[in-house]
Amino acid sequence: MPKPVADLYDTLTLTAQQEAYDFMMYLLQKQQNLSETMQKDVRKQKRMAALSEFAGSMKDTWKDIDALEYQKKLREERTIG
């Protein structure tokens, strides 16, 4: 703690010092939670980027093929019984 803040802290009553300590611990936890949240967001963005590389990877599979004609052809080739 900087000296002026420490001097001011020493002038407080014991209960006020405890409240100041509790508040500092709250601020520390808040900062840690914010850091964890940012890390989660970064991980989430990385996962989404990895998934988006695969999204649409098969989009040209049926490029020159009519799906209905392909289906009819498969049905004609199939033997039942």
Tab-separated table of N, CA and C in Angstrom:
chain	number	residue	atom	x	y	z
A	1	MET	N	0.836	-1.175	0.000
A	1	MET	CA	0.000	0.000	0.000
A	1	MET	C	0.883	1.241	0.000
A	2	PRO	N	0.491	2.264	-0.744
A	2	PRO	CA	1.240	3.522	-0.673
A	2	PRO	C	1.192	4.099	0.740
A	3	LYS	N	2.237	4.827	1.110
A	3	LYS	CA	2.365	5.351	2.483
A	3	LYS	C	1.170	6.199	2.904
A	4	PRO	N	0.684	7.163	2.091
A	4	PRO	CA	-0.461	7.969	2.553
A	4	PRO	C	-1.699	7.109	2.827
A	5	VAL	N	-1.912	6.079	2.018
A	5	VAL	CA	-3.073	5.209	2.222
A	5	VAL	C	-2.870	4.376	3.485
A	6	ALA	N	-1.662	3.877	3.699
A	6	ALA	CA	-1.370	3.093	4.902
A	6	ALA	C	-1.534	3.947	6.156
A	7	ASP	N	-1.077	5.204	6.097
A	7	ASP	CA	-1.238	6.107	7.244
A	7	ASP	C	-2.714	6.354	7.538
A	8	LEU	N	-3.489	6.562	6.502
A	8	LEU	CA	-4.923	6.771	6.670
A	8	LEU	C	-5.586	5.515	7.224
A	9	TYR	N	-5.161	4.372	6.741
A	9	TYR	CA	-5.699	3.089	7.209
A	9	TYR	C	-5.421	2.910	8.699
A	10	ASP	N	-4.222	3.307	9.147
A	10	ASP	CA	-3.846	3.160	10.558
A	10	ASP	C	-4.670	4.054	11.478
A	11	THR	N	-5.216	5.141	10.945
A	11	THR	CA	-6.011	6.043	11.778
A	11	THR	C	-7.443	5.554	11.958
A	12	LEU	N	-7.862	4.581	11.186
A	12	LEU	CA	-9.230	4.067	11.272
A	12	LEU	C	-9.408	3.187	12.510
A	13	THR	N	-10.670	3.041	12.914
A	13	THR	CA	-10.964	2.123	14.013
A	13	THR	C	-10.800	0.697	13.508
A	14	LEU	N	-10.820	-0.238	14.431
A	14	LEU	CA	-10.625	-1.633	14.069
A	14	LEU	C	-11.741	-2.132	13.143
A	15	THR	N	-12.977	-1.741	13.426
A	15	THR	CA	-14.086	-2.173	12.561
A	15	THR	C	-13.981	-1.527	11.181
A	16	ALA	N	-13.565	-0.281	11.133
A	16	ALA	CA	-13.401	0.395	9.853
A	16	ALA	C	-12.254	-0.229	9.063
A	17	GLN	N	-11.197	-0.617	9.753
A	17	GLN	CA	-10.090	-1.297	9.083
A	17	GLN	C	-10.568	-2.631	8.500
A	18	GLN	N	-11.415	-3.343	9.257
A	18	GLN	CA	-11.943	-4.609	8.765
A	18	GLN	C	-12.809	-4.381	7.527
A	19	GLU	N	-13.621	-3.326	7.533
A	19	GLU	CA	-14.454	-3.001	6.367
A	19	GLU	C	-13.590	-2.644	5.162
A	20	ALA	N	-12.523	-1.869	5.401
A	20	ALA	CA	-11.619	-1.496	4.314
A	20	ALA	C	-10.936	-2.747	3.745
A	21	TYR	N	-10.538	-3.653	4.642
A	21	TYR	CA	-9.919	-4.911	4.198
A	21	TYR	C	-10.905	-5.744	3.381
A	22	ASP	N	-12.137	-5.850	3.860
A	22	ASP	CA	-13.165	-6.595	3.130
A	22	ASP	C	-13.402	-5.995	1.745
A	23	PHE	N	-13.419	-4.670	1.680
A	23	PHE	CA	-13.628	-4.003	0.393
A	23	PHE	C	-12.465	-4.273	-0.552
A	24	MET	N	-11.247	-4.256	-0.025
A	24	MET	CA	-10.085	-4.546	-0.874
A	24	MET	C	-10.144	-5.980	-1.390
A	25	MET	N	-10.569	-6.916	-0.540
A	25	MET	CA	-10.690	-8.308	-0.967
A	25	MET	C	-11.781	-8.443	-2.032
A	26	TYR	N	-12.866	-7.689	-1.882
A	26	TYR	CA	-13.927	-7.685	-2.892
A	26	TYR	C	-13.385	-7.201	-4.232
A	27	LEU	N	-12.611	-6.117	-4.214
A	27	LEU	CA	-12.039	-5.585	-5.451
A	27	LEU	C	-11.082	-6.591	-6.089
A	28	LEU	N	-10.321	-7.288	-5.261
A	28	LEU	CA	-9.395	-8.293	-5.775
A	28	LEU	C	-10.162	-9.436	-6.448
A	29	GLN	N	-11.229	-9.921	-5.808
A	29	GLN	CA	-12.036	-10.987	-6.388
A	29	GLN	C	-12.705	-10.524	-7.678
A	30	LYS	N	-13.158	-9.277	-7.687
A	30	LYS	CA	-13.800	-8.722	-8.879
A	30	LYS	C	-12.817	-8.692	-10.042
A	31	GLN	N	-11.589	-8.302	-9.769
A	31	GLN	CA	-10.557	-8.250	-10.808
A	31	GLN	C	-10.242	-9.658	-11.316
A	32	GLN	N	-10.159	-10.642	-10.425
A	32	GLN	CA	-9.880	-12.019	-10.824
A	32	GLN	C	-11.021	-12.581	-11.664
A	33	ASN	N	-12.260	-12.296	-11.268
A	33	ASN	CA	-13.417	-12.776	-12.028
A	33	ASN	C	-13.443	-12.163	-13.417
A	34	LEU	N	-13.094	-10.902	-13.514
A	34	LEU	CA	-13.053	-10.234	-14.809
A	34	LEU	C	-11.990	-10.871	-15.701
A	35	SER	N	-10.844	-11.176	-15.117
A	35	SER	CA	-9.769	-11.820	-15.870
A	35	SER	C	-10.204	-13.205	-16.360
A	36	GLU	N	-10.860	-13.976	-15.487
A	36	GLU	CA	-11.331	-15.305	-15.878
A	36	GLU	C	-12.378	-15.211	-16.973
A	37	THR	N	-13.254	-14.221	-16.878
A	37	THR	CA	-14.292	-14.037	-17.889
A	37	THR	C	-13.667	-13.702	-19.237
A	38	MET	N	-12.652	-12.857	-19.222
A	38	MET	CA	-11.976	-12.504	-20.471
A	38	MET	C	-11.291	-13.724	-21.068
A	39	GLN	N	-10.678	-14.550	-20.225
A	39	GLN	CA	-10.018	-15.757	-20.719
A	39	GLN	C	-11.043	-16.722	-21.322
A	40	LYS	N	-12.208	-16.842	-20.686
A	40	LYS	CA	-13.260	-17.700	-21.223
A	40	LYS	C	-13.730	-17.189	-22.573
A	41	ASP	N	-13.865	-15.861	-22.704
A	41	ASP	CA	-14.298	-15.288	-23.970
A	41	ASP	C	-13.280	-15.555	-25.076
A	42	VAL	N	-11.995	-15.439	-24.739
A	42	VAL	CA	-10.941	-15.699	-25.722
A	42	VAL	C	-10.980	-17.166	-26.154
A	43	ARG	N	-11.137	-18.086	-25.167
A	43	ARG	CA	-11.230	-19.509	-25.498
A	43	ARG	C	-12.450	-19.798	-26.362
A	44	LYS	N	-13.550	-19.148	-26.039
A	44	LYS	CA	-14.781	-19.342	-26.801
A	44	LYS	C	-14.597	-18.866	-28.247
A	45	GLN	N	-13.950	-17.719	-28.423
A	45	GLN	CA	-13.703	-17.202	-29.770
A	45	GLN	C	-12.782	-18.133	-30.554
A	46	LYS	N	-11.786	-18.692	-29.894
A	46	LYS	CA	-10.873	-19.616	-30.568
A	46	LYS	C	-11.617	-20.875	-31.017
A	47	ARG	N	-12.493	-21.395	-30.136
A	47	ARG	CA	-13.266	-22.584	-30.505
A	47	ARG	C	-14.209	-22.297	-31.661
A	48	MET	N	-14.847	-21.123	-31.624
A	48	MET	CA	-15.761	-20.759	-32.703
A	48	MET	C	-14.995	-20.598	-34.021
A	49	ALA	N	-13.795	-20.043	-33.966
A	49	ALA	CA	-12.985	-19.896	-35.177
A	49	ALA	C	-12.608	-21.261	-35.736
A	50	ALA	N	-12.260	-22.196	-34.836
A	50	ALA	CA	-11.907	-23.545	-35.293
A	50	ALA	C	-13.113	-24.234	-35.921
A	51	LEU	N	-14.276	-24.064	-35.319
A	51	LEU	CA	-15.479	-24.682	-35.884
A	51	LEU	C	-15.877	-24.052	-37.207
A	52	SER	N	-15.683	-22.758	-37.332
A	52	SER	CA	-16.082	-22.089	-38.575
A	52	SER	C	-15.211	-22.518	-39.755
A	53	GLU	N	-14.005	-23.023	-39.477
A	53	GLU	CA	-13.167	-23.542	-40.555
A	53	GLU	C	-13.809	-24.783	-41.175
A	54	PHE	N	-14.477	-25.574	-40.336
A	54	PHE	CA	-15.120	-26.793	-40.827
A	54	PHE	C	-16.501	-26.525	-41.395
A	55	ALA	N	-17.127	-25.460	-40.963
A	55	ALA	CA	-18.485	-25.155	-41.431
A	55	ALA	C	-18.451	-24.901	-42.934
A	56	GLY	N	-19.268	-25.604	-43.644
A	56	GLY	CA	-19.331	-25.430	-45.088
A	56	GLY	C	-18.225	-26.132	-45.843
A	57	SER	N	-17.470	-26.995	-45.176
A	57	SER	CA	-16.369	-27.673	-45.863
A	57	SER	C	-16.866	-28.650	-46.921
A	58	MET	N	-18.125	-29.064	-46.817
A	58	MET	CA	-18.693	-30.002	-47.789
A	58	MET	C	-19.668	-29.302	-48.735
A	59	LYS	N	-19.620	-27.995	-48.807
A	59	LYS	CA	-20.621	-27.252	-49.580
A	59	LYS	C	-20.550	-27.517	-51.081
A	60	ASP	N	-19.422	-27.932	-51.587
A	60	ASP	CA	-19.303	-28.187	-53.027
A	60	ASP	C	-19.525	-29.657	-53.379
A	61	THR	N	-19.935	-30.483	-52.428
A	61	THR	CA	-20.136	-31.910	-52.678
A	61	THR	C	-21.208	-32.145	-53.725
A	62	TRP	N	-22.308	-31.425	-53.669
A	62	TRP	CA	-23.428	-31.594	-54.581
A	62	TRP	C	-23.468	-30.494	-55.640
A	63	LYS	N	-22.335	-29.921	-55.935
A	63	LYS	CA	-22.276	-28.756	-56.826
A	63	LYS	C	-22.905	-29.023	-58.197
A	64	ASP	N	-22.518	-30.080	-58.888
A	64	ASP	CA	-23.012	-30.354	-60.243
A	64	ASP	C	-23.993	-31.521	-60.278
A	65	ILE	N	-24.516	-31.913	-59.133
A	65	ILE	CA	-25.407	-33.070	-59.076
A	65	ILE	C	-26.782	-32.619	-58.592
A	66	ASP	N	-27.806	-33.040	-59.334
A	66	ASP	CA	-29.173	-32.763	-58.909
A	66	ASP	C	-29.552	-33.819	-57.878
A	67	ALA	N	-29.886	-33.414	-56.675
A	67	ALA	CA	-30.146	-34.346	-55.583
A	67	ALA	C	-31.337	-35.253	-55.886
A	68	LEU	N	-32.393	-34.710	-56.508
A	68	LEU	CA	-33.559	-35.541	-56.829
A	68	LEU	C	-33.227	-36.599	-57.866
A	69	GLU	N	-32.472	-36.229	-58.875
A	69	GLU	CA	-32.062	-37.207	-59.891
A	69	GLU	C	-31.181	-38.294	-59.277
A	70	TYR	N	-30.303	-37.915	-58.405
A	70	TYR	CA	-29.426	-38.877	-57.724
A	70	TYR	C	-30.268	-39.855	-56.901
A	71	GLN	N	-31.260	-39.311	-56.195
A	71	GLN	CA	-32.140	-40.150	-55.386
A	71	GLN	C	-32.939	-41.124	-56.260
A	72	LYS	N	-33.458	-40.645	-57.381
A	72	LYS	CA	-34.206	-41.516	-58.298
A	72	LYS	C	-33.308	-42.628	-58.827
A	73	LYS	N	-32.078	-42.293	-59.167
A	73	LYS	CA	-31.136	-43.279	-59.689
A	73	LYS	C	-30.855	-44.368	-58.656
A	74	LEU	N	-30.688	-43.960	-57.391
A	74	LEU	CA	-30.449	-44.949	-56.339
A	74	LEU	C	-31.652	-45.866	-56.166
A	75	ARG	N	-32.841	-45.317	-56.274
A	75	ARG	CA	-34.045	-46.123	-56.120
A	75	ARG	C	-34.192	-47.113	-57.271
A	76	GLU	N	-33.794	-46.709	-58.476
A	76	GLU	CA	-33.887	-47.602	-59.623
A	76	GLU	C	-32.901	-48.759	-59.504
A	77	GLU	N	-31.728	-48.498	-58.949
A	77	GLU	CA	-30.693	-49.524	-58.831
A	77	GLU	C	-30.978	-50.502	-57.693
A	78	ARG	N	-31.811	-50.139	-56.777
A	78	ARG	CA	-32.076	-50.955	-55.613
A	78	ARG	C	-32.959	-52.163	-55.977
A	79	THR	N	-32.622	-53.314	-55.449
A	79	THR	CA	-33.449	-54.503	-55.635
A	79	THR	C	-34.181	-54.789	-54.335
A	80	ILE	N	-35.471	-54.965	-54.457
A	80	ILE	CA	-36.284	-55.230	-53.263
A	80	ILE	C	-36.657	-56.711	-53.255
A	81	GLY	N	-36.481	-57.334	-52.153
A	81	GLY	CA	-36.936	-58.713	-52.004
A	81	GLY	C	-35.870	-59.648	-51.830
